[in-house]
């Protein structure tokens, strides 16, 4: 399983700062969520790690190797897009095996692997259906199966549940985490949904305005937010304005609030 290290990464689009001096480390087998409001830079960071965009500055390492200048196809990754990007003219099986086919690996072993992935995501019975004939949840599972059939052990998920209604999304997120954990993958998942992040993540990277506000487990970030932005963004909290002379009382109230 791969680990990922982002060192001093910045990204500018002209005069617009999308990311500035990002440092993040993702360990083998971790399910990491990049969480933040729209426009905070989380998808930009994901695409830089995946090799879709080049950073303006900084380095990206996978398993200790500098991959900053490597294209996505040489990074051995799987990618699940926000809109799934399924091929409408290909059936479920042909969508699933697409990765090995374009890499020239259309072998019996690849077909066997594709069938195993469809069994894993419970779509084997629909192997001859087309994407338009599938529900939103089925399309999401097909996108994951296609990403995994490439043999990648590093999986990227860009808002993978945002196209689903709230009820189906809630049902699928725990299912998706279990599948990724069962396969012992390293996953990087982008979302602006706090509840989704808290449920699926081993580690959350909270982002704002192109920077990282806090990194930690869901419990650590919820109980000990680094600042007011994190406390407010992660959920409801009580804020009490006090004078400097009442700082000690303020700290006690804050600790009591997190413990409750």
mmCIF file of C-alpha atoms in Angstrom, residues 1-6 24-34 46 49-50 60-64 75-80 144 147-148 150-158 176-190 200-203 205:
data_model
loop_
_atom_site.group_PDB
_atom_site.id
_atom_site.type_symbol
_atom_site.label_atom_id
_atom_site.label_comp_id
_atom_site.label_asym_id
_atom_site.label_seq_id
_atom_site.Cartn_x
_atom_site.Cartn_y
_atom_site.Cartn_z
ATOM 1 C CA UNK A 1 0.000 0.000 0.000
ATOM 2 C CA UNK A 2 1.354 3.476 -0.832
ATOM 3 C CA UNK A 3 1.975 6.428 1.393
ATOM 4 C CA UNK A 4 1.760 9.994 0.100
ATOM 5 C CA UNK A 5 3.712 13.064 1.151
ATOM 6 C CA UNK A 6 2.971 16.607 -0.011
ATOM 7 C CA UNK A 24 0.371 16.822 4.359
ATOM 8 C CA UNK A 25 1.395 13.209 4.964
ATOM 9 C CA UNK A 26 -0.898 10.229 4.301
ATOM 10 C CA UNK A 27 0.122 6.857 5.702
ATOM 11 C CA UNK A 28 -0.294 3.392 4.230
ATOM 12 C CA UNK A 29 -3.895 2.221 4.351
ATOM 13 C CA UNK A 30 -5.311 5.495 5.671
ATOM 14 C CA UNK A 31 -8.649 6.858 4.551
ATOM 15 C CA UNK A 32 -8.012 10.600 4.429
ATOM 16 C CA UNK A 33 -10.648 13.247 3.747
ATOM 17 C CA UNK A 34 -9.852 16.719 2.412
ATOM 18 C CA UNK A 46 -6.262 16.189 -5.054
ATOM 19 C CA UNK A 49 -1.394 14.593 -6.022
ATOM 20 C CA UNK A 50 -3.008 12.620 -8.852
ATOM 21 C CA UNK A 60 4.671 15.223 -4.230
ATOM 22 C CA UNK A 61 6.054 11.863 -3.086
ATOM 23 C CA UNK A 62 4.427 8.428 -3.363
ATOM 24 C CA UNK A 63 6.202 5.636 -1.485
ATOM 25 C CA UNK A 64 9.161 7.939 -1.054
ATOM 26 C CA UNK A 75 1.357 6.905 -10.675
ATOM 27 C CA UNK A 76 -0.683 3.677 -10.401
ATOM 28 C CA UNK A 77 -3.810 5.395 -9.103
ATOM 29 C CA UNK A 78 -7.562 4.951 -9.408
ATOM 30 C CA UNK A 79 -9.815 8.008 -9.672
ATOM 31 C CA UNK A 80 -13.553 8.307 -8.993
ATOM 32 C CA UNK A 144 -15.393 2.556 -7.875
ATOM 33 C CA UNK A 147 -11.063 2.513 -10.601
ATOM 34 C CA UNK A 148 -10.126 -0.628 -8.666
ATOM 35 C CA UNK A 150 -6.703 -1.043 -12.779
ATOM 36 C CA UNK A 151 -4.950 -2.749 -9.859
ATOM 37 C CA UNK A 152 -4.282 0.553 -8.132
ATOM 38 C CA UNK A 153 -3.727 0.607 -4.387
ATOM 39 C CA UNK A 154 -4.135 4.399 -4.158
ATOM 40 C CA UNK A 155 -7.692 5.604 -4.703
ATOM 41 C CA UNK A 156 -8.826 9.214 -5.253
ATOM 42 C CA UNK A 157 -12.475 10.174 -4.742
ATOM 43 C CA UNK A 158 -13.624 13.659 -5.759
ATOM 44 C CA UNK A 176 -17.770 2.488 0.499
ATOM 45 C CA UNK A 177 -15.440 2.825 3.494
ATOM 46 C CA UNK A 178 -15.846 -0.864 4.344
ATOM 47 C CA UNK A 179 -15.042 -1.873 0.768
ATOM 48 C CA UNK A 180 -11.913 0.293 0.661
ATOM 49 C CA UNK A 181 -10.761 -1.001 4.038
ATOM 50 C CA UNK A 182 -11.415 -4.627 3.042
ATOM 51 C CA UNK A 183 -9.213 -4.095 -0.028
ATOM 52 C CA UNK A 184 -6.528 -2.454 2.152
ATOM 53 C CA UNK A 185 -6.300 0.632 -0.045
ATOM 54 C CA UNK A 186 -4.998 4.108 0.702
ATOM 55 C CA UNK A 187 -7.786 6.568 -0.107
ATOM 56 C CA UNK A 188 -7.968 10.353 -0.487
ATOM 57 C CA UNK A 189 -11.542 11.629 -0.506
ATOM 58 C CA UNK A 190 -12.663 15.216 -1.206
ATOM 59 C CA UNK A 200 -15.614 7.727 6.635
ATOM 60 C CA UNK A 201 -12.256 9.293 7.586
ATOM 61 C CA UNK A 202 -9.341 7.977 9.585
ATOM 62 C CA UNK A 203 -7.803 11.436 9.208
ATOM 63 C CA UNK A 205 -7.459 17.630 6.575
#
